[in-house]
């Protein structure tokens, strides 16, 4: 069934919820989900409402304008409107590791993700057969120090060509340039293979093994300019033991990585994650 | 700071959220927390709103009436109003096991629970010194088949005398009579030492050991007539191994029991749990 | 590197560990892993030892006989010997659900499972393309009440033909006959989509939703004649909320199912699981 | 029942397990638990064996000498011998926070910890009534920059006087001097209120809140000279949400802290933890 999702972010003011609720009520909106959050520290207000389009009084194409004129402008709201048709378009970036890619493709295949995957981009060609087995175009763009800028431009061109809405770095082992990141603000999701902020940077499982931790983890976050420092969307952990080798930590960790990344994608797809400074609000 | 909590339960109807929000807005309510849930299966609507009393236009004593007249009656709402002053009064029932009692008293002592504990009732006297060390009156009412009804009447009399709002069975090893339970509907919280509905009834750790499960658990629930079948408030688990004896399961399980029971109490105290048939809605 | 694993099960007797250790020491065994467990209730002794074959004094083909004559017979040991070359051969049975199959194939593809997958058998043909994309033979054997016995005979014939060592039921929605089960004792691994012994049988997520549990789970176990009652190898859980629909429980549960099943397979492959009555000993 | 525990640490050599097993077998040891670990990276060998004393051929007072002469010296073993009678003596250091103290005392009270608690030392006097309610001597030794050295000397004198074997810092908010730490090597257990190595140092919950993590944790570790960098014994975590205030993180975290600290104490008490460089081996 077709539905609309309204995402609002603004300064908290008396009467906001009343105004939004009235808007939906007057136009005969059959509300299915509604969540608010008031951050007492910053005074910020966040809201997510989902309702059926079928019986709604306003035509799909006019909702944005009518809401803006009757409610949004008055409260100086930052708001976005989302529909589940057409489906959002997600690009996947990979290197050589396959576990996250498999997990995403598996959910895509079974219909768990309401998304299109128009292309996969990789700096290696080893995962090409997997990707093409699922009829997804695969682009091999190897990265060196010298060609990095040129290749990023090609990537951006491809993303534009395929109308990509957001990007998932499924263990893509390259650092993106600030310019690239700026092209998809809060629309690039990365999985870091540690429980951030522990073990920032390269080889976190080696660092975890050296420190002798009893728990390892993974972090799904939006990519920002500062490495591994963007807003955290989801984290999870697994227990490890003294006898686990680094290779075993890697294997144990991969089970966490893939589930965490897929949860982060799901929150992003269903518009349940909102960015608040360098943190996230998750309506779950 | 003094605040009010409004808990609403009724059939879902268009305009409910708008009406409640308008009510709070018109009377200058500074809303701190607001949650709704619409159960698509049953068509039930649940809402919890918390706001500051200080700047609210309606006097504390009149809120119930004004809300009822202007909003509640119209939507045929089942609603209750709660204030954090005076504190709710919680009775604890125990037998011989001390871990849950200690945990509750520890939180009470440190101010984590915004509650009064006017009395502890037990069918044994072994925990009397612990309870009295914290200046809480302790009543020893031993239970036998013969005296059960008479003792329950004494218990009810004590609860009335001490103005008790709700009861926590902190590993109280007696089954309460239907009449007793009916005196405190959805106001008796029990901790069952298994992951319900697995291992209903007596000696769940023995049963878990026999079945060879790899995980044990505990369940905090409201007591209803049917044994261990009331609405579940909170559950948690712990991993166990083949080499764990029943005695070790008991010890591992106690760590889960006490945390689960205390979480259930916290939800109940902060009015974050609502009963929906034989299930609960938790606004957390 | 080639290594040997010795698995011992017998009545606990003084001198067992000494005898086995002496055997390995005298024949120059470079022990890498060794675990014992003495069950104080049953008086059973369990041991697993892994050592390098390269420098071992006894030829690979003679270890069984020499150990039996010098140690095994004396203590009336039930023992088995395992080598990592050739790889064990695992058949996968599926129906329509793809998540467990994908997860297993993903690990197989990345080399995480040291196993051969000679064939996949299904009562539906929907997963044929996925399986064949990985160059694994796929057999479609639809099951009806009438043809069940005949089809099981065909399955057994295929398993024999392909030299299958053990079978994984990756959400195979058919109940196997006692005769079939008896052909692979403790060599059929099933994933049940509940936290056993809660919600035995069909539609456990529906039952979990109805009961209002706050945690759902999955159980990897050996298949025995009694439905969902075989020795548990691994279990895990995920938290759910009042607002999760049955469909969401299914999706949340699938993430648990696939990880639990793959862990159970890993334990089985590395000979870390031993059966003790209707329970398991896991040397992990 | 009286039992002995032998803890061995040395370079891995062929024949070690055989020699130790023979020793126990020849002297009629009824082995209850035995664990080994060979660290393939460092080539270190670790062993823990527990057996009944009753039927053992060697008198309790002679085991150390006989084992040393017949086995220990030959393999240049670092070994210690432990008996459960008399009980180990544990001192607790606290400041103002009560949750860990309550948890420890609760286990002590119920017999879950096989230990004596001869005294509690604090730099504040607020927890005096709690401690004295359990008939444990309480020493109030306030710490300032000026008197720190003198007070530590008094502490050490008290510990000596009371024959203390090891010390638990149950949220003791003071940094111990290197000299103090050197007096109890690997015998001071601290609970740090973060998932180390994330958020080392003061106010980890504030740092966690600022970073917007979705999971917080606690770490039980041995105290070494470098702050929060000693060998980790146990860690655990709890999920948090965007709406949790710092105060709520503190409360949620305390539930993790107390359970982690008590597990670390239990491992230490039962000699299941061995130090390997800056890591631990846990035979659990």
Short mmCIF file of N, CA and C in Angstrom, two decimals, chain C residues 30-165:
data_model
loop_
_atom_site.label_atom_id
_atom_site.label_comp_id
_atom_site.label_asym_id
_atom_site.label_seq_id
_atom_site.Cartn_x
_atom_site.Cartn_y
_atom_site.Cartn_z
N UNK C 30 52.77 -32.74 18.25
CA UNK C 30 52.80 -31.33 18.61
C UNK C 30 51.37 -30.86 18.84
N UNK C 31 50.96 -30.93 20.11
CA UNK C 31 49.56 -30.67 20.44
C UNK C 31 49.23 -29.18 20.29
N UNK C 32 48.14 -28.89 19.58
CA UNK C 32 47.73 -27.50 19.37
C UNK C 32 46.53 -27.12 20.23
N UNK C 33 45.63 -28.07 20.39
CA UNK C 33 44.43 -27.80 21.19
C UNK C 33 44.08 -29.06 21.96
N UNK C 34 43.72 -28.90 23.22
CA UNK C 34 43.28 -30.07 23.98
C UNK C 34 42.25 -29.62 25.02
N UNK C 35 41.15 -30.31 25.06
CA UNK C 35 40.06 -30.00 25.98
C UNK C 35 39.50 -31.28 26.57
N UNK C 36 39.18 -31.20 27.86
CA UNK C 36 38.51 -32.34 28.48
C UNK C 36 37.29 -31.84 29.23
N UNK C 37 36.36 -32.75 29.47
CA UNK C 37 35.23 -32.43 30.32
C UNK C 37 34.80 -33.69 31.04
N UNK C 38 34.64 -33.56 32.33
CA UNK C 38 34.15 -34.68 33.14
C UNK C 38 32.78 -34.29 33.66
N UNK C 39 31.77 -35.05 33.29
CA UNK C 39 30.43 -34.73 33.76
C UNK C 39 30.21 -35.41 35.12
N UNK C 40 30.12 -34.58 36.15
CA UNK C 40 30.08 -35.13 37.50
C UNK C 40 28.78 -35.88 37.77
N UNK C 41 27.75 -35.54 37.01
CA UNK C 41 26.45 -36.20 37.21
C UNK C 41 26.45 -37.62 36.65
N UNK C 42 26.91 -37.74 35.40
CA UNK C 42 26.83 -39.04 34.72
C UNK C 42 28.14 -39.82 34.83
N UNK C 43 29.22 -39.15 35.26
CA UNK C 43 30.51 -39.83 35.29
C UNK C 43 31.10 -40.06 33.91
N UNK C 44 30.64 -39.30 32.92
CA UNK C 44 31.18 -39.44 31.57
C UNK C 44 32.40 -38.53 31.37
N UNK C 45 33.31 -39.03 30.54
CA UNK C 45 34.52 -38.28 30.21
C UNK C 45 34.53 -37.97 28.72
N UNK C 46 34.89 -36.72 28.39
CA UNK C 46 34.94 -36.26 27.00
C UNK C 46 36.29 -35.60 26.75
N UNK C 47 36.87 -35.88 25.60
CA UNK C 47 38.16 -35.25 25.30
C UNK C 47 38.27 -34.98 23.81
N UNK C 48 38.92 -33.87 23.50
CA UNK C 48 39.23 -33.51 22.12
C UNK C 48 40.67 -33.04 22.09
N UNK C 49 41.48 -33.65 21.24
CA UNK C 49 42.87 -33.22 21.09
C UNK C 49 43.18 -33.04 19.61
N UNK C 50 43.90 -31.98 19.31
CA UNK C 50 44.28 -31.67 17.92
C UNK C 50 45.80 -31.50 17.87
N UNK C 51 46.45 -32.20 16.94
CA UNK C 51 47.90 -32.06 16.81
C UNK C 51 48.33 -32.10 15.35
N UNK C 52 49.53 -31.60 15.10
CA UNK C 52 50.06 -31.57 13.74
C UNK C 52 50.46 -32.98 13.31
N UNK C 53 50.17 -33.29 12.06
CA UNK C 53 50.51 -34.62 11.55
C UNK C 53 51.97 -34.71 11.08
N UNK C 54 52.51 -33.58 10.63
CA UNK C 54 53.81 -33.56 9.96
C UNK C 54 54.89 -34.31 10.74
N UNK C 55 55.07 -33.92 11.99
CA UNK C 55 56.17 -34.48 12.77
C UNK C 55 55.75 -35.71 13.58
N UNK C 56 54.49 -36.17 13.40
CA UNK C 56 53.99 -37.26 14.24
C UNK C 56 54.64 -38.58 13.83
N UNK C 57 54.98 -39.39 14.81
CA UNK C 57 55.74 -40.61 14.55
C UNK C 57 54.94 -41.70 13.83
N UNK C 58 53.63 -41.71 14.05
CA UNK C 58 52.80 -42.77 13.46
C UNK C 58 52.22 -42.29 12.14
N UNK C 59 52.27 -43.16 11.14
CA UNK C 59 51.67 -42.84 9.85
C UNK C 59 50.17 -42.64 10.01
N UNK C 60 49.65 -41.71 9.27
CA UNK C 60 48.22 -41.35 9.31
C UNK C 60 47.30 -42.58 9.33
N UNK C 61 47.59 -43.57 8.48
CA UNK C 61 46.71 -44.74 8.35
C UNK C 61 46.79 -45.69 9.53
N UNK C 62 47.81 -45.53 10.36
CA UNK C 62 48.00 -46.47 11.46
C UNK C 62 47.57 -45.91 12.82
N UNK C 63 47.28 -44.60 12.86
CA UNK C 63 46.98 -43.98 14.17
C UNK C 63 45.81 -44.67 14.85
N UNK C 64 44.76 -44.91 14.10
CA UNK C 64 43.55 -45.54 14.64
C UNK C 64 43.89 -46.85 15.35
N UNK C 65 44.64 -47.72 14.66
CA UNK C 65 44.97 -49.03 15.21
C UNK C 65 45.89 -48.93 16.42
N UNK C 66 46.95 -48.12 16.27
CA UNK C 66 47.92 -48.01 17.37
C UNK C 66 47.26 -47.43 18.62
N UNK C 67 46.47 -46.38 18.45
CA UNK C 67 45.82 -45.78 19.62
C UNK C 67 44.88 -46.77 20.28
N UNK C 68 44.14 -47.49 19.43
CA UNK C 68 43.20 -48.47 19.95
C UNK C 68 43.92 -49.52 20.80
N UNK C 69 45.00 -50.04 20.26
CA UNK C 69 45.73 -51.12 20.94
C UNK C 69 46.42 -50.66 22.21
N UNK C 70 46.96 -49.43 22.20
CA UNK C 70 47.75 -48.99 23.35
C UNK C 70 46.96 -48.21 24.40
N UNK C 71 45.87 -47.58 23.98
CA UNK C 71 45.12 -46.77 24.94
C UNK C 71 43.61 -47.06 24.92
N UNK C 72 43.05 -46.98 23.74
CA UNK C 72 41.59 -47.03 23.60
C UNK C 72 40.95 -48.25 24.22
N UNK C 73 41.47 -49.43 23.89
CA UNK C 73 40.86 -50.67 24.38
C UNK C 73 40.89 -50.76 25.90
N UNK C 74 42.03 -50.37 26.45
CA UNK C 74 42.23 -50.45 27.90
C UNK C 74 41.13 -49.71 28.67
N UNK C 75 40.77 -48.51 28.17
CA UNK C 75 39.77 -47.69 28.87
C UNK C 75 38.37 -47.85 28.27
N UNK C 76 38.24 -48.81 27.38
CA UNK C 76 36.95 -49.02 26.69
C UNK C 76 36.41 -47.72 26.11
N UNK C 77 37.29 -47.05 25.38
CA UNK C 77 36.93 -45.73 24.84
C UNK C 77 36.12 -45.87 23.56
N UNK C 78 35.20 -44.97 23.43
CA UNK C 78 34.49 -44.67 22.21
C UNK C 78 35.27 -43.54 21.58
N UNK C 79 36.04 -43.82 20.53
CA UNK C 79 36.80 -42.69 19.97
C UNK C 79 36.73 -42.64 18.45
N UNK C 80 36.89 -41.44 17.92
CA UNK C 80 36.95 -41.26 16.47
C UNK C 80 38.13 -40.35 16.14
N UNK C 81 38.63 -40.55 14.92
CA UNK C 81 39.81 -39.82 14.47
C UNK C 81 39.41 -39.05 13.21
N UNK C 82 39.85 -37.80 13.12
CA UNK C 82 39.44 -36.95 12.00
C UNK C 82 40.64 -36.21 11.42
N UNK C 83 40.66 -36.08 10.10
CA UNK C 83 41.72 -35.33 9.43
C UNK C 83 41.07 -34.24 8.58
N UNK C 84 41.78 -33.14 8.37
CA UNK C 84 41.17 -32.05 7.59
C UNK C 84 41.35 -32.23 6.08
N UNK C 85 41.88 -33.38 5.69
CA UNK C 85 42.03 -33.66 4.27
C UNK C 85 41.70 -35.13 4.06
N UNK C 86 40.73 -35.55 3.27
CA UNK C 86 39.84 -34.69 2.48
C UNK C 86 38.82 -33.96 3.33
N UNK C 87 38.25 -32.91 2.75
CA UNK C 87 37.23 -32.11 3.45
C UNK C 87 35.94 -32.89 3.64
N UNK C 88 35.23 -32.67 4.75
CA UNK C 88 33.91 -33.30 4.92
C UNK C 88 32.93 -32.80 3.85
N UNK C 89 31.95 -33.62 3.58
CA UNK C 89 30.97 -33.31 2.51
C UNK C 89 29.59 -33.08 3.09
N UNK C 90 29.06 -31.89 2.86
CA UNK C 90 27.83 -31.43 3.49
C UNK C 90 26.73 -31.20 2.45
N UNK C 91 25.59 -31.86 2.65
CA UNK C 91 24.42 -31.59 1.78
C UNK C 91 23.54 -30.55 2.45
N UNK C 92 22.93 -29.71 1.66
CA UNK C 92 22.01 -28.70 2.20
C UNK C 92 20.60 -28.99 1.68
N UNK C 93 19.64 -29.02 2.58
CA UNK C 93 18.23 -29.17 2.22
C UNK C 93 17.54 -27.82 2.44
N UNK C 94 16.83 -27.35 1.42
CA UNK C 94 16.11 -26.09 1.57
C UNK C 94 14.68 -26.23 1.07
N UNK C 95 13.86 -25.22 1.42
CA UNK C 95 12.52 -25.12 0.81
C UNK C 95 12.51 -23.84 -0.02
N UNK C 96 11.77 -22.81 0.43
CA UNK C 96 11.71 -21.56 -0.35
C UNK C 96 12.52 -20.43 0.26
N UNK C 97 12.71 -20.46 1.58
CA UNK C 97 13.39 -19.35 2.24
C UNK C 97 14.89 -19.39 1.95
N UNK C 98 15.43 -18.21 1.62
CA UNK C 98 16.80 -18.18 1.12
C UNK C 98 17.86 -17.73 2.11
N UNK C 99 17.46 -17.15 3.26
CA UNK C 99 18.47 -16.46 4.08
C UNK C 99 19.55 -17.40 4.63
N UNK C 100 19.17 -18.58 5.09
CA UNK C 100 20.18 -19.50 5.62
C UNK C 100 21.07 -20.05 4.50
N UNK C 101 20.46 -20.36 3.39
CA UNK C 101 21.23 -20.86 2.25
C UNK C 101 22.28 -19.83 1.82
N UNK C 102 21.86 -18.57 1.66
CA UNK C 102 22.78 -17.50 1.28
C UNK C 102 23.93 -17.41 2.28
N UNK C 103 23.59 -17.49 3.54
CA UNK C 103 24.61 -17.32 4.57
C UNK C 103 25.65 -18.44 4.49
N UNK C 104 25.17 -19.65 4.30
CA UNK C 104 26.09 -20.79 4.21
C UNK C 104 26.95 -20.69 2.96
N UNK C 105 26.30 -20.39 1.85
CA UNK C 105 27.04 -20.29 0.59
C UNK C 105 28.06 -19.17 0.65
N UNK C 106 27.69 -18.07 1.33
CA UNK C 106 28.60 -16.94 1.48
C UNK C 106 29.88 -17.36 2.22
N UNK C 107 29.72 -18.15 3.27
CA UNK C 107 30.88 -18.60 4.04
C UNK C 107 31.70 -19.63 3.27
N UNK C 108 31.00 -20.45 2.53
CA UNK C 108 31.65 -21.46 1.68
C UNK C 108 32.49 -20.73 0.63
N UNK C 109 31.90 -19.71 0.03
CA UNK C 109 32.55 -18.94 -1.02
C UNK C 109 33.82 -18.24 -0.50
N UNK C 110 33.74 -17.70 0.71
CA UNK C 110 34.87 -16.94 1.24
C UNK C 110 35.90 -17.83 1.95
N UNK C 111 35.63 -19.13 1.98
CA UNK C 111 36.59 -20.04 2.60
C UNK C 111 36.48 -20.16 4.10
N UNK C 112 35.38 -19.62 4.68
CA UNK C 112 35.24 -19.69 6.13
C UNK C 112 34.87 -21.11 6.59
N UNK C 113 34.19 -21.86 5.70
CA UNK C 113 33.85 -23.25 6.01
C UNK C 113 34.79 -24.17 5.24
N UNK C 114 35.50 -25.03 5.94
CA UNK C 114 36.40 -25.98 5.30
C UNK C 114 35.60 -27.23 4.93
N UNK C 115 34.83 -27.13 3.87
CA UNK C 115 33.84 -28.16 3.57
C UNK C 115 33.62 -28.24 2.05
N UNK C 116 33.13 -29.36 1.60
CA UNK C 116 32.60 -29.45 0.23
C UNK C 116 31.07 -29.44 0.30
N UNK C 117 30.43 -28.77 -0.65
CA UNK C 117 28.97 -28.83 -0.76
C UNK C 117 28.64 -29.50 -2.08
N UNK C 118 28.53 -30.84 -2.09
CA UNK C 118 28.34 -31.53 -3.37
C UNK C 118 26.95 -31.35 -3.97
N UNK C 119 25.95 -31.05 -3.15
CA UNK C 119 24.60 -30.87 -3.72
C UNK C 119 23.66 -30.16 -2.75
N UNK C 120 22.62 -29.58 -3.34
CA UNK C 120 21.52 -29.00 -2.58
C UNK C 120 20.24 -29.71 -3.03
N UNK C 121 19.41 -30.09 -2.06
CA UNK C 121 18.14 -30.75 -2.36
C UNK C 121 17.00 -29.87 -1.86
N UNK C 122 15.96 -29.73 -2.68
CA UNK C 122 14.84 -28.90 -2.26
C UNK C 122 13.51 -29.49 -2.72
N UNK C 123 12.46 -29.23 -1.93
CA UNK C 123 11.12 -29.63 -2.34
C UNK C 123 10.46 -28.56 -3.22
N UNK C 124 11.17 -27.45 -3.45
CA UNK C 124 10.69 -26.42 -4.37
C UNK C 124 11.84 -26.08 -5.33
N UNK C 125 11.51 -25.44 -6.43
CA UNK C 125 12.60 -25.13 -7.36
C UNK C 125 12.99 -23.66 -7.37
N UNK C 126 12.42 -22.88 -6.41
CA UNK C 126 12.62 -21.43 -6.48
C UNK C 126 14.08 -21.02 -6.22
N UNK C 127 14.82 -21.79 -5.45
CA UNK C 127 16.20 -21.39 -5.15
C UNK C 127 17.22 -21.98 -6.11
N UNK C 128 16.74 -22.67 -7.13
CA UNK C 128 17.63 -23.28 -8.12
C UNK C 128 18.63 -22.28 -8.72
N UNK C 129 18.18 -21.09 -9.16
CA UNK C 129 19.15 -20.16 -9.78
C UNK C 129 20.27 -19.75 -8.83
N UNK C 130 19.93 -19.49 -7.57
CA UNK C 130 20.95 -19.10 -6.59
C UNK C 130 22.00 -20.19 -6.46
N UNK C 131 21.53 -21.41 -6.29
CA UNK C 131 22.43 -22.53 -6.06
C UNK C 131 23.32 -22.76 -7.28
N UNK C 132 22.71 -22.73 -8.43
CA UNK C 132 23.48 -23.00 -9.65
C UNK C 132 24.44 -21.88 -9.99
N UNK C 133 24.15 -20.66 -9.52
CA UNK C 133 25.09 -19.55 -9.72
C UNK C 133 26.42 -19.86 -9.03
N UNK C 134 26.39 -20.75 -8.06
CA UNK C 134 27.62 -21.13 -7.36
C UNK C 134 28.12 -22.51 -7.78
N UNK C 135 27.63 -22.95 -8.94
CA UNK C 135 28.09 -24.23 -9.50
C UNK C 135 27.88 -25.41 -8.57
N UNK C 136 26.80 -25.36 -7.81
CA UNK C 136 26.45 -26.50 -6.95
C UNK C 136 25.24 -27.20 -7.58
N UNK C 137 25.31 -28.51 -7.78
CA UNK C 137 24.16 -29.24 -8.33
C UNK C 137 22.92 -29.09 -7.45
N UNK C 138 21.78 -28.85 -8.08
CA UNK C 138 20.52 -28.63 -7.37
C UNK C 138 19.53 -29.71 -7.77
N UNK C 139 18.95 -30.40 -6.80
CA UNK C 139 17.96 -31.44 -7.08
C UNK C 139 16.59 -31.03 -6.54
N UNK C 140 15.62 -31.01 -7.41
CA UNK C 140 14.27 -30.63 -7.03
C UNK C 140 13.44 -31.89 -6.81
N UNK C 141 13.13 -32.17 -5.56
CA UNK C 141 12.33 -33.36 -5.22
C UNK C 141 11.10 -32.91 -4.43
N UNK C 142 10.03 -32.58 -5.13
CA UNK C 142 8.81 -32.12 -4.44
C UNK C 142 8.25 -33.23 -3.56
N UNK C 143 7.71 -32.83 -2.41
CA UNK C 143 7.19 -33.81 -1.45
C UNK C 143 5.68 -33.66 -1.31
N UNK C 144 4.97 -34.76 -1.41
CA UNK C 144 3.54 -34.80 -1.06
C UNK C 144 3.37 -35.93 -0.06
N UNK C 145 2.21 -35.98 0.56
CA UNK C 145 1.93 -37.08 1.50
C UNK C 145 2.17 -38.43 0.83
N UNK C 146 1.75 -38.51 -0.45
CA UNK C 146 1.79 -39.77 -1.16
C UNK C 146 3.22 -40.21 -1.51
N UNK C 147 4.01 -39.22 -1.98
CA UNK C 147 5.32 -39.63 -2.51
C UNK C 147 6.46 -39.50 -1.50
N UNK C 148 6.14 -39.13 -0.27
CA UNK C 148 7.19 -38.81 0.70
C UNK C 148 8.23 -39.92 0.84
N UNK C 149 7.75 -41.15 1.04
CA UNK C 149 8.69 -42.26 1.26
C UNK C 149 9.58 -42.47 0.04
N UNK C 150 8.95 -42.43 -1.12
CA UNK C 150 9.72 -42.63 -2.36
C UNK C 150 10.76 -41.53 -2.54
N UNK C 151 10.36 -40.30 -2.26
CA UNK C 151 11.29 -39.18 -2.43
C UNK C 151 12.44 -39.25 -1.42
N UNK C 152 12.14 -39.68 -0.21
CA UNK C 152 13.22 -39.83 0.78
C UNK C 152 14.22 -40.89 0.33
N UNK C 153 13.70 -41.92 -0.31
CA UNK C 153 14.62 -42.95 -0.82
C UNK C 153 15.53 -42.38 -1.90
N UNK C 154 14.93 -41.54 -2.75
CA UNK C 154 15.75 -40.87 -3.78
C UNK C 154 16.79 -39.96 -3.14
N UNK C 155 16.36 -39.24 -2.09
CA UNK C 155 17.29 -38.36 -1.37
C UNK C 155 18.47 -39.16 -0.82
N UNK C 156 18.13 -40.27 -0.16
CA UNK C 156 19.19 -41.10 0.45
C UNK C 156 20.14 -41.63 -0.62
N UNK C 157 19.58 -42.00 -1.77
CA UNK C 157 20.40 -42.50 -2.86
C UNK C 157 21.37 -41.42 -3.36
N UNK C 158 20.83 -40.19 -3.49
CA UNK C 158 21.68 -39.06 -3.91
C UNK C 158 22.79 -38.79 -2.88
N UNK C 159 22.41 -38.84 -1.62
CA UNK C 159 23.39 -38.57 -0.55
C UNK C 159 24.52 -39.61 -0.60
N UNK C 160 24.13 -40.83 -0.88
CA UNK C 160 25.11 -41.92 -0.96
C UNK C 160 26.02 -41.74 -2.17
N UNK C 161 25.37 -41.44 -3.28
CA UNK C 161 26.08 -41.22 -4.53
C UNK C 161 27.13 -40.12 -4.39
N UNK C 162 26.77 -39.07 -3.66
CA UNK C 162 27.67 -37.91 -3.52
C UNK C 162 28.56 -38.03 -2.27
N UNK C 163 28.53 -39.20 -1.63
CA UNK C 163 29.37 -39.42 -0.43
C UNK C 163 29.19 -38.36 0.63
N UNK C 164 27.96 -38.05 0.93
CA UNK C 164 27.67 -36.98 1.90
C UNK C 164 27.94 -37.46 3.32
N UNK C 165 28.64 -36.65 4.10
CA UNK C 165 28.94 -36.97 5.49
C UNK C 165 27.86 -36.48 6.45
#
